[in-house]
Short mmCIF file of C-alpha atoms in Angstrom, two decimals:
data_model
loop_
_atom_site.label_atom_id
_atom_site.label_comp_id
_atom_site.label_asym_id
_atom_site.label_seq_id
_atom_site.Cartn_x
_atom_site.Cartn_y
_atom_site.Cartn_z
CA MET A 1 -17.74 -4.58 -18.16
CA ILE A 2 -16.00 -4.13 -14.73
CA LYS A 3 -14.74 -7.49 -12.87
CA ILE A 4 -15.38 -6.95 -9.89
CA LEU A 5 -14.08 -9.78 -6.44
CA PHE A 6 -14.52 -9.72 -3.14
CA PHE A 7 -12.65 -11.35 -0.47
CA ALA A 8 -12.32 -13.05 3.18
CA GLN A 9 -15.03 -11.27 5.33
CA ILE A 10 -16.73 -9.58 3.05
CA ARG A 11 -17.25 -12.31 0.23
CA ASP A 12 -18.58 -14.08 3.59
CA GLN A 13 -21.00 -11.29 4.19
CA LEU A 14 -22.09 -10.74 0.62
CA GLY A 15 -22.29 -14.82 0.00
CA VAL A 16 -20.87 -13.74 -3.65
CA SER A 17 -16.82 -13.93 -4.77
CA GLU A 18 -17.28 -12.17 -8.19
CA LEU A 19 -19.34 -10.16 -10.10
CA GLN A 20 -19.60 -8.18 -13.75
CA LEU A 21 -21.40 -4.68 -13.83
CA PRO A 22 -21.43 -2.98 -16.74
CA SER A 23 -18.96 -0.14 -17.28
CA GLN A 24 -20.18 3.33 -17.12
CA ASP A 25 -19.06 7.02 -18.37
CA ASN A 26 -17.27 8.76 -15.42
CA SER A 27 -17.62 6.00 -13.04
CA ASP A 28 -15.13 6.07 -9.91
CA ILE A 29 -14.93 3.55 -6.78
CA GLU A 30 -17.18 5.86 -5.01
CA SER A 31 -19.95 5.71 -7.37
CA LEU A 32 -19.52 2.13 -8.09
CA LEU A 33 -19.67 1.44 -4.10
CA ASN A 34 -23.03 3.61 -4.29
CA THR A 35 -24.34 0.87 -6.89
CA LEU A 36 -23.47 -2.05 -4.91
CA LYS A 37 -25.13 -0.50 -1.66
CA ALA A 38 -28.31 0.46 -3.17
CA ARG A 39 -28.45 -3.49 -3.93
CA ASP A 40 -30.21 -3.99 -0.28
CA ASN A 41 -29.80 -3.67 3.60
CA ASN A 42 -26.70 -5.83 3.73
CA TRP A 43 -24.78 -5.06 1.00
CA ALA A 44 -25.28 -1.13 2.02
CA SER A 45 -23.76 -2.38 5.70
CA VAL A 46 -21.09 -4.91 4.66
CA LEU A 47 -19.97 -1.70 2.53
CA SER A 48 -19.95 0.98 4.54
CA ARG A 49 -17.66 -0.27 7.46
CA GLY A 50 -15.15 1.59 7.63
CA LYS A 51 -12.01 -0.35 7.44
CA LEU A 52 -12.96 -1.51 3.53
CA MET A 53 -9.88 -1.87 1.52
CA VAL A 54 -9.71 -1.09 -2.59
CA ALA A 55 -7.66 -2.62 -5.60
CA VAL A 56 -8.15 -1.55 -9.08
CA ASN A 57 -6.18 -4.08 -11.89
CA GLN A 58 -4.31 -5.11 -8.22
CA SER A 59 -2.93 -2.02 -6.99
CA MET A 60 -4.94 -0.98 -3.83
CA CYS A 61 -6.28 2.52 -4.58
CA SER A 62 -7.89 5.63 -3.21
CA ASP A 63 -11.78 5.74 -3.78
CA ASN A 64 -11.69 8.61 -6.28
CA MET A 65 -9.99 6.38 -8.99
CA GLN A 66 -11.59 6.68 -12.02
CA LEU A 67 -12.76 2.90 -13.79
CA LYS A 68 -12.57 2.34 -17.43
CA ALA A 69 -14.22 -1.31 -19.24
CA GLY A 70 -12.13 -4.24 -18.39
CA ASP A 71 -11.07 -3.29 -15.20
CA GLU A 72 -10.68 -5.73 -12.32
CA VAL A 73 -12.14 -4.04 -8.73
CA ALA A 74 -11.14 -5.89 -5.53
CA PHE A 75 -13.10 -5.32 -2.30
CA PHE A 76 -11.43 -6.53 0.92
CA PRO A 77 -10.87 -6.41 4.81
CA PRO A 78 -7.22 -5.10 6.08
CA VAL A 79 -5.17 -7.84 5.24
CA THR A 80 -3.25 -10.10 7.91
CA GLY A 81 -0.68 -12.18 6.15
CA GLY A 82 3.14 -13.00 7.01
CA MET B 1 12.99 -14.88 -5.41
CA ILE B 2 9.46 -14.84 -4.77
CA ARG B 3 6.50 -17.69 -3.94
CA VAL B 4 3.42 -17.91 -3.18
CA GLN B 5 2.59 -22.05 -2.84
CA THR B 6 0.85 -23.98 -0.55
CA GLU B 7 3.59 -26.41 -0.45
CA ASP B 8 6.06 -26.30 3.40
CA PHE B 9 9.53 -24.36 2.66
CA SER B 10 13.15 -25.95 3.91
CA LEU B 11 15.32 -22.83 5.66
CA GLN B 12 18.42 -24.66 4.92
CA LYS B 13 17.36 -24.89 1.38
CA GLU B 14 16.98 -20.61 1.08
CA TYR B 15 19.88 -19.75 3.79
CA ASP B 16 22.42 -21.95 1.17
CA ARG B 17 20.74 -19.84 -1.87
CA LEU B 18 21.30 -16.42 0.09
CA ARG B 19 24.98 -17.63 1.20
CA GLN B 20 26.31 -18.62 -2.09
CA LEU B 21 27.82 -15.49 -3.37
CA SER B 22 31.28 -14.57 -1.59
CA SER B 23 30.74 -10.78 -1.23
CA VAL B 24 27.82 -11.89 1.46
CA GLY B 25 28.89 -11.24 5.36
CA ALA B 26 25.60 -11.06 6.64
CA VAL B 27 22.61 -13.03 6.15
CA VAL B 28 19.13 -12.33 8.05
CA THR B 29 16.41 -14.67 8.25
CA PHE B 30 12.62 -14.18 9.07
CA THR B 31 10.10 -16.75 9.72
CA GLY B 32 6.93 -16.35 10.58
CA LEU B 33 4.81 -19.57 12.12
CA VAL B 34 1.60 -20.67 13.23
CA ARG B 35 1.29 -19.25 17.01
CA ASP B 36 -0.86 -21.51 19.66
CA ILE B 37 -2.76 -18.09 21.18
CA ASN B 38 -3.37 -15.46 19.24
CA GLN B 39 -6.03 -12.02 20.31
CA GLY B 40 -6.47 -14.04 23.43
CA GLU B 41 -7.69 -17.26 21.49
CA GLN B 42 -6.30 -20.79 21.34
CA VAL B 43 -5.25 -21.91 18.13
CA SER B 44 -5.65 -24.99 16.37
CA SER B 45 -5.18 -24.14 12.73
CA LEU B 46 -5.62 -21.54 10.20
CA THR B 47 -6.56 -21.02 6.12
CA LEU B 48 -3.97 -18.30 4.25
CA GLU B 49 -6.72 -17.04 1.77
CA HIS B 50 -5.03 -14.13 -0.76
CA TYR B 51 -5.49 -12.32 -4.19
CA PRO B 52 -3.76 -14.48 -7.20
CA GLY B 53 -2.21 -12.12 -8.99
CA MET B 54 -2.17 -9.05 -6.60
CA THR B 55 -0.37 -11.36 -4.45
CA GLU B 56 2.60 -11.86 -6.71
CA LYS B 57 2.33 -8.15 -8.12
CA ALA B 58 2.25 -7.04 -4.17
CA LEU B 59 5.33 -8.53 -3.29
CA SER B 60 7.15 -7.63 -5.91
CA GLU B 61 6.35 -4.45 -5.65
CA ILE B 62 7.75 -4.23 -1.67
CA VAL B 63 10.87 -6.04 -2.78
CA SER B 64 12.05 -3.37 -5.73
CA GLN B 65 11.38 -1.18 -2.74
CA ALA B 66 14.03 -2.69 -0.75
CA ARG B 67 16.29 -3.04 -3.45
CA GLN B 68 15.78 0.44 -4.02
CA ARG B 69 16.79 1.74 0.09
CA TRP B 70 19.13 -1.03 0.71
CA ASP B 71 22.37 -2.17 -1.37
CA ILE B 72 20.94 -5.97 -1.03
CA GLN B 73 22.57 -9.28 -2.70
CA GLN B 74 20.88 -11.76 -3.00
CA CYS B 75 16.72 -11.97 -1.58
CA THR B 76 14.19 -14.83 -1.23
CA LEU B 77 10.52 -14.12 -0.38
CA ILE B 78 7.83 -17.08 0.14
CA HIS B 79 4.31 -17.12 1.60
CA ARG B 80 2.07 -19.98 1.88
CA VAL B 81 -1.40 -19.73 1.47
CA GLY B 82 -4.29 -22.78 2.57
CA GLU B 83 -4.06 -24.96 5.03
CA LEU B 84 -2.31 -24.56 8.31
CA LYS B 85 -1.31 -26.37 11.87
CA LEU B 86 -0.41 -25.40 14.80
CA SER B 87 3.51 -23.94 14.23
CA ASP B 88 3.48 -24.69 10.75
CA GLN B 89 5.97 -22.14 8.61
CA ILE B 90 3.38 -19.24 6.70
CA VAL B 91 6.38 -16.68 5.83
CA PHE B 92 10.00 -16.56 4.88
CA VAL B 93 12.38 -14.06 4.15
CA GLY B 94 15.76 -14.33 3.83
CA ILE B 95 18.23 -11.26 3.20
CA ALA B 96 21.98 -11.34 2.50
CA CYS B 97 23.92 -8.53 2.55
CA MET B 98 27.52 -7.04 2.52
CA HIS B 99 26.90 -5.87 6.22
CA ARG B 100 24.20 -6.77 8.58
CA GLN B 101 22.64 -3.30 9.12
CA GLU B 102 21.31 -3.68 5.80
CA ALA B 103 20.37 -6.70 5.79
CA PHE B 104 18.35 -6.57 8.98
CA ALA B 105 16.43 -3.10 7.97
CA ALA B 106 15.95 -5.17 4.63
CA CYS B 107 14.33 -7.77 6.51
CA GLU B 108 12.29 -5.54 8.36
CA PHE B 109 10.92 -3.31 6.12
CA ILE B 110 9.23 -6.33 4.50
CA MET B 111 7.84 -8.04 6.71
CA ASP B 112 6.53 -4.53 7.61
CA TYR B 113 5.08 -3.51 4.28
CA LEU B 114 3.69 -7.62 3.44
CA LYS B 115 1.90 -7.16 6.72
CA THR B 116 -0.43 -4.47 5.44
CA GLN B 117 -0.03 -4.68 1.88
CA ALA B 118 0.02 -7.85 0.66
CA PRO B 119 -3.58 -9.35 -0.17
CA PHE B 120 -3.57 -12.57 2.60
CA TRP B 121 -6.24 -12.56 4.86
CA LYS B 122 -5.89 -15.63 7.74
CA LYS B 123 -9.08 -17.79 9.31
CA GLU B 124 -8.22 -19.54 12.99
CA SER B 125 -10.38 -22.31 14.10
CA ASN B 126 -9.98 -22.39 18.09
CA SER B 127 -9.88 -25.68 19.95
CA GLN B 128 -14.12 -25.47 20.22
CA GLY B 129 -13.94 -25.79 16.53
CA GLU B 130 -14.73 -22.54 15.73
CA SER B 131 -13.63 -20.52 12.84
CA TYR B 132 -12.84 -16.57 12.73
CA TRP B 133 -11.62 -14.09 10.51
CA VAL B 134 -8.05 -12.48 12.10
CA ASP B 135 -8.40 -8.69 12.62
CA ALA B 136 -6.04 -6.35 11.45
CA ARG B 137 -3.54 -5.23 14.61
CA GLU B 138 -3.15 -1.29 14.61
CA SER B 139 0.84 -2.00 15.78
CA ASP B 140 1.20 -3.82 12.30
CA THR B 141 0.44 -0.10 11.27
CA THR B 142 2.25 1.90 12.96
CA ALA B 143 5.17 -0.15 12.67
CA LEU B 144 5.65 1.64 9.05
CA ASP B 145 6.18 4.47 10.75
CA LYS B 146 10.06 4.02 11.33
CA TRP B 147 10.35 3.72 7.45
CA SER B 148 8.91 7.11 6.56
CA GLY B 149 11.69 9.08 7.73
CA LYS B 150 14.84 7.99 5.50
CA MET C 1 22.61 -21.10 24.55
CA ILE C 2 25.62 -19.35 24.25
CA ARG C 3 28.58 -21.59 22.21
CA VAL C 4 31.91 -20.64 21.28
CA GLN C 5 33.66 -22.83 19.35
CA THR C 6 35.72 -23.87 16.26
CA GLU C 7 33.36 -26.18 14.63
CA ASP C 8 30.86 -25.39 12.22
CA PHE C 9 27.20 -24.89 13.13
CA SER C 10 24.39 -26.02 11.25
CA LEU C 11 21.89 -23.00 10.81
CA GLN C 12 18.95 -26.06 10.04
CA LYS C 13 19.82 -27.27 13.86
CA GLU C 14 19.27 -24.14 15.30
CA TYR C 15 16.17 -22.96 13.76
CA ASP C 16 14.51 -26.59 14.74
CA ARG C 17 15.90 -25.84 18.70
CA LEU C 18 14.13 -21.97 18.42
CA ARG C 19 11.16 -22.69 16.46
CA GLN C 20 9.82 -25.53 19.23
CA LEU C 21 7.61 -23.65 21.66
CA SER C 22 4.02 -23.55 20.33
CA SER C 23 4.13 -19.91 21.62
CA VAL C 24 6.58 -19.03 18.85
CA GLY C 25 5.01 -17.04 16.29
CA ALA C 26 8.69 -15.21 15.00
CA VAL C 27 11.89 -16.46 14.76
CA VAL C 28 14.78 -13.79 13.41
CA THR C 29 18.36 -15.44 12.69
CA PHE C 30 21.63 -13.38 12.08
CA THR C 31 24.20 -15.55 10.13
CA GLY C 32 27.74 -13.54 9.68
CA LEU C 33 29.80 -14.72 6.90
CA VAL C 34 33.76 -14.34 6.00
CA ARG C 35 33.39 -11.93 3.28
CA ASP C 36 35.56 -11.67 0.00
CA ILE C 37 36.74 -7.40 0.52
CA ASN C 38 36.97 -6.49 3.80
CA GLN C 39 38.65 -3.00 4.38
CA GLY C 40 39.64 -2.36 0.67
CA GLU C 41 41.20 -6.03 0.55
CA GLN C 42 40.93 -9.40 -0.88
CA VAL C 43 40.39 -11.72 2.21
CA SER C 44 41.80 -15.39 1.51
CA SER C 45 41.02 -16.14 5.21
CA LEU C 46 40.27 -15.02 8.66
CA THR C 47 41.75 -16.19 11.97
CA LEU C 48 39.42 -15.29 15.32
CA GLU C 49 41.56 -14.99 17.92
CA HIS C 50 39.28 -14.33 21.53
CA TYR C 51 39.69 -14.36 25.45
CA PRO C 52 38.28 -17.21 26.51
CA GLY C 53 36.50 -16.66 30.17
CA MET C 54 35.72 -13.43 29.00
CA THR C 55 34.23 -13.78 26.23
CA GLU C 56 31.42 -16.69 27.76
CA LYS C 57 30.99 -13.92 30.33
CA ALA C 58 30.71 -11.28 27.83
CA LEU C 59 28.42 -12.73 25.71
CA SER C 60 26.12 -13.82 28.14
CA GLU C 61 26.30 -10.29 29.39
CA ILE C 62 24.86 -9.11 26.02
CA VAL C 63 21.73 -11.83 26.32
CA SER C 64 20.42 -11.07 29.62
CA GLN C 65 20.54 -7.70 28.68
CA ALA C 66 18.45 -8.42 25.40
CA ARG C 67 15.99 -10.84 27.38
CA GLN C 68 15.82 -7.88 29.62
CA ARG C 69 14.61 -5.59 27.46
CA TRP C 70 12.60 -7.90 25.02
CA ASP C 71 9.70 -11.08 25.65
CA ILE C 72 12.69 -13.76 24.76
CA GLN C 73 10.95 -17.52 24.26
CA GLN C 74 14.40 -18.86 22.97
CA CYS C 75 17.79 -17.48 22.12
CA THR C 76 20.77 -19.22 20.21
CA LEU C 77 24.29 -17.37 20.43
CA ILE C 78 27.18 -18.74 18.50
CA HIS C 79 30.93 -17.61 17.90
CA ARG C 80 33.24 -19.37 15.74
CA VAL C 81 37.15 -18.93 16.56
CA GLY C 82 40.20 -20.07 14.92
CA GLU C 83 41.15 -20.55 11.17
CA LEU C 84 38.42 -19.48 9.02
CA LYS C 85 38.17 -19.89 5.37
CA LEU C 86 36.34 -17.46 2.42
CA SER C 87 32.71 -17.64 3.51
CA ASP C 88 32.48 -19.61 6.07
CA GLN C 89 30.28 -19.17 8.71
CA ILE C 90 31.23 -16.92 11.86
CA VAL C 91 28.51 -15.94 13.82
CA PHE C 92 25.10 -16.85 14.45
CA VAL C 93 22.26 -15.62 16.83
CA GLY C 94 18.97 -17.22 16.50
CA ILE C 95 15.69 -15.28 18.61
CA ALA C 96 12.43 -17.03 18.65
CA CYS C 97 9.48 -14.72 19.98
CA MET C 98 5.51 -14.14 20.18
CA HIS C 99 6.17 -11.42 17.54
CA ARG C 100 8.76 -10.10 15.12
CA GLN C 101 9.03 -6.32 16.61
CA GLU C 102 10.98 -7.90 19.56
CA ALA C 103 12.42 -10.68 17.64
CA PHE C 104 14.15 -8.47 15.14
CA ALA C 105 15.22 -6.02 17.54
CA ALA C 106 16.95 -8.47 19.78
CA CYS C 107 18.71 -9.96 17.17
CA GLU C 108 20.00 -6.53 16.09
CA PHE C 109 20.67 -5.70 19.53
CA ILE C 110 22.90 -9.04 20.44
CA MET C 111 25.27 -8.36 17.19
CA ASP C 112 25.59 -4.36 17.68
CA TYR C 113 26.82 -4.92 22.00
CA LEU C 114 28.74 -8.33 20.36
CA LYS C 115 30.58 -6.03 17.29
CA THR C 116 32.28 -3.25 20.30
CA GLN C 117 31.52 -5.22 23.36
CA ALA C 118 32.81 -9.37 23.05
CA PRO C 119 36.51 -10.18 22.98
CA PHE C 120 37.03 -11.72 19.50
CA TRP C 121 39.67 -10.17 17.10
CA LYS C 122 39.61 -10.56 13.58
CA LYS C 123 43.03 -11.30 11.74
CA GLU C 124 42.77 -11.52 7.87
CA SER C 125 44.99 -12.54 5.14
CA ASN C 126 45.02 -11.29 1.89
CA SER C 127 45.56 -13.35 -1.49
CA GLN C 128 49.38 -12.10 -1.25
CA GLY C 129 49.51 -14.30 2.05
CA GLU C 130 50.39 -11.09 4.33
CA SER C 131 48.88 -11.02 7.68
CA TYR C 132 47.14 -8.44 9.12
CA TRP C 133 44.36 -7.09 12.32
CA VAL C 134 41.49 -6.04 11.44
CA ASP C 135 40.53 -2.55 12.58
CA ALA C 136 37.30 -1.29 14.31
CA ARG C 137 34.86 0.22 12.53
CA GLU C 138 33.59 3.43 14.12
CA SER C 139 29.60 2.77 12.21
CA ASP C 140 30.28 -0.62 14.59
CA THR C 141 30.69 2.52 17.71
CA THR C 142 27.51 4.48 16.24
CA ALA C 143 24.99 1.99 15.92
CA LEU C 144 24.56 1.35 19.51
CA ASP C 145 22.77 5.12 19.93
CA LYS C 146 19.80 3.03 18.43
CA TRP C 147 19.46 1.42 21.60
CA SER C 148 20.37 4.13 24.46
CA GLY C 149 16.99 5.71 23.77
CA LYS C 150 14.62 2.79 25.35
CA MET D 1 50.52 -10.86 42.53
CA ILE D 2 48.19 -8.87 39.15
CA LYS D 3 47.83 -11.61 36.48
CA ILE D 4 48.23 -8.77 33.23
CA LEU D 5 47.24 -10.80 29.86
CA PHE D 6 47.42 -9.11 26.38
CA PHE D 7 45.59 -10.17 22.98
CA ALA D 8 45.82 -9.12 19.31
CA GLN D 9 48.15 -6.56 18.14
CA ILE D 10 48.92 -5.55 21.45
CA ARG D 11 50.44 -8.84 22.08
CA ASP D 12 52.18 -8.72 18.76
CA GLN D 13 53.39 -5.60 19.07
CA LEU D 14 54.96 -6.07 23.03
CA GLY D 15 55.49 -9.76 22.11
CA VAL D 16 54.20 -11.00 25.47
CA SER D 17 51.18 -12.25 25.98
CA GLU D 18 50.92 -12.34 30.03
CA LEU D 19 53.10 -11.62 32.74
CA GLN D 20 52.93 -11.27 36.36
CA LEU D 21 53.72 -8.21 38.85
CA PRO D 22 53.18 -7.77 42.43
CA SER D 23 49.98 -6.15 44.04
CA GLN D 24 50.62 -2.88 45.53
CA ASP D 25 48.68 -0.76 48.04
CA ASN D 26 45.70 1.80 46.10
CA SER D 27 47.23 0.81 43.16
CA ASP D 28 44.75 1.51 39.49
CA ILE D 29 44.49 0.79 36.31
CA GLU D 30 46.23 4.09 35.23
CA SER D 31 49.24 3.57 37.79
CA LEU D 32 49.75 -0.07 36.72
CA LEU D 33 49.60 1.41 32.89
CA ASN D 34 52.42 3.84 33.92
CA THR D 35 54.50 0.49 35.43
CA LEU D 36 54.60 -1.06 31.98
CA LYS D 37 55.10 2.29 29.74
CA ALA D 38 58.49 2.68 31.99
CA ARG D 39 59.47 -0.63 31.00
CA ASP D 40 61.22 1.02 27.62
CA ASN D 41 60.15 2.76 24.41
CA ASN D 42 58.29 0.08 22.77
CA TRP D 43 56.42 -0.56 25.85
CA ALA D 44 55.49 2.90 26.34
CA SER D 45 54.22 3.45 22.63
CA VAL D 46 51.87 0.67 22.52
CA LEU D 47 50.31 1.13 25.63
CA SER D 48 49.46 4.96 25.17
CA ARG D 49 47.78 4.47 21.70
CA GLY D 50 44.21 6.24 22.29
CA LYS D 51 42.43 3.09 21.68
CA LEU D 52 43.33 0.34 24.49
CA MET D 53 40.57 -0.63 25.56
CA VAL D 54 41.19 -3.25 29.61
CA ALA D 55 39.05 -5.30 31.54
CA VAL D 56 39.70 -6.53 35.06
CA ASN D 57 38.46 -10.10 35.87
CA GLN D 58 37.01 -10.83 32.56
CA SER D 59 34.81 -7.27 32.39
CA MET D 60 35.63 -3.87 30.95
CA CYS D 61 36.61 -1.12 33.02
CA SER D 62 37.75 2.48 32.99
CA ASP D 63 41.60 3.42 33.92
CA ASN D 64 40.46 4.43 37.62
CA MET D 65 39.34 1.15 38.56
CA GLN D 66 41.52 -0.03 41.72
CA LEU D 67 43.67 -3.46 41.64
CA LYS D 68 43.58 -5.97 44.07
CA ALA D 69 46.12 -8.85 44.71
CA GLY D 70 44.65 -12.32 42.21
CA ASP D 71 43.31 -9.31 40.24
CA GLU D 72 43.19 -10.42 36.04
CA VAL D 73 43.87 -7.78 34.33
CA ALA D 74 43.64 -7.61 30.65
CA PHE D 75 44.53 -4.81 27.85
CA PHE D 76 43.77 -5.39 24.07
CA PRO D 77 43.10 -3.37 20.66
CA PRO D 78 39.15 -2.73 20.00
CA VAL D 79 37.29 -5.63 19.51
CA THR D 80 36.50 -6.86 16.01
CA GLY D 81 34.29 -10.06 16.25
CA GLY D 82 30.87 -10.83 14.62
#
């Protein structure tokens, strides 16, 4: 399984903070995103915004990062701390 | 030392710790506060959300990059989360070095990276009681350019 | 506020004054301390001489230049004179602004100009009881270069 | 009269912290310095060092600054505060 987390606006707009999906062979961030966007129009729209950030296992990463079982993937908007 | 906490912090207490070593000639501190007007809105309060686990990891990474670039004697980084009011303290970065140039540079470097790399999100409430997520500032991204040369 | 004094100062007290306005989002402080080793000598104490009258004038001039360059909400500059011991506080610069970039820049600008323009002179004593005047550092003069571009 | 002040190493080496000289027509810092250096070898040597700084009426200035009666002139080494 892969654990997926959403934060801030992304979470509010999806109405979900966490979900689990079965891991798939040769899956990367981009294919995971496509799976999530296929859920409905709202998911497609929220996850298509240009400034979505992604972290895998709590480190920022790019869309072609490969995923494996047990990974924690997080999607969130640009950060605004400090 | 890195801390992510809901409680407030004491500048004096942090400063006293930073200046202990007799090799310290310069202490630079940065404190970020909840400002009354942000992005054109009158702010009355603020909620800071973060990504527990990743936050600490991201902050440690930023501090260790600063330590690789400059000769830092002591470094403290505190970021608050949760509910904050107008003028409350949000973030503290304190750097103790032998010389001032290093202390200034390391302190500003840590703030610049924290602003763009550490998973915190601000939700503000205005005087009409409306809540909204704060937008990331383009100027925070361009602020990183000054560190890519060295 | 600018002060030249023999007495010590309290960082917390100065900081509390700097952060009072609700428009303040960023406070940067610099504190200079008597360091144990300077120019290869083991320092045990320090005497700070100044040119009364000119000192205050030079510091005011530096602060007003900083205020012309950046939007500063509050600014405090304190410099001690007289006898100081190891790890004693020498100088304080505190800047309160809306945004961090301005606060960092103004604080560093004031220190860079103070180091080369304000009439203070340090006489150190080492552990063998010898006294000697401290030499000006070339790096303090070159530090000014970064402000000539803007 | 012109009031002349010396600070730090310069004062220690000259053994004088303050003196008064009559003001002269068309006098500038350079001519004042020449008058002072003519006192003896020690004065000549101390005031000939490259890094002497000068202030007139408590503002830094250059050697061709004109002097007038009542001016306060100070000579000192590069500053080392902060």
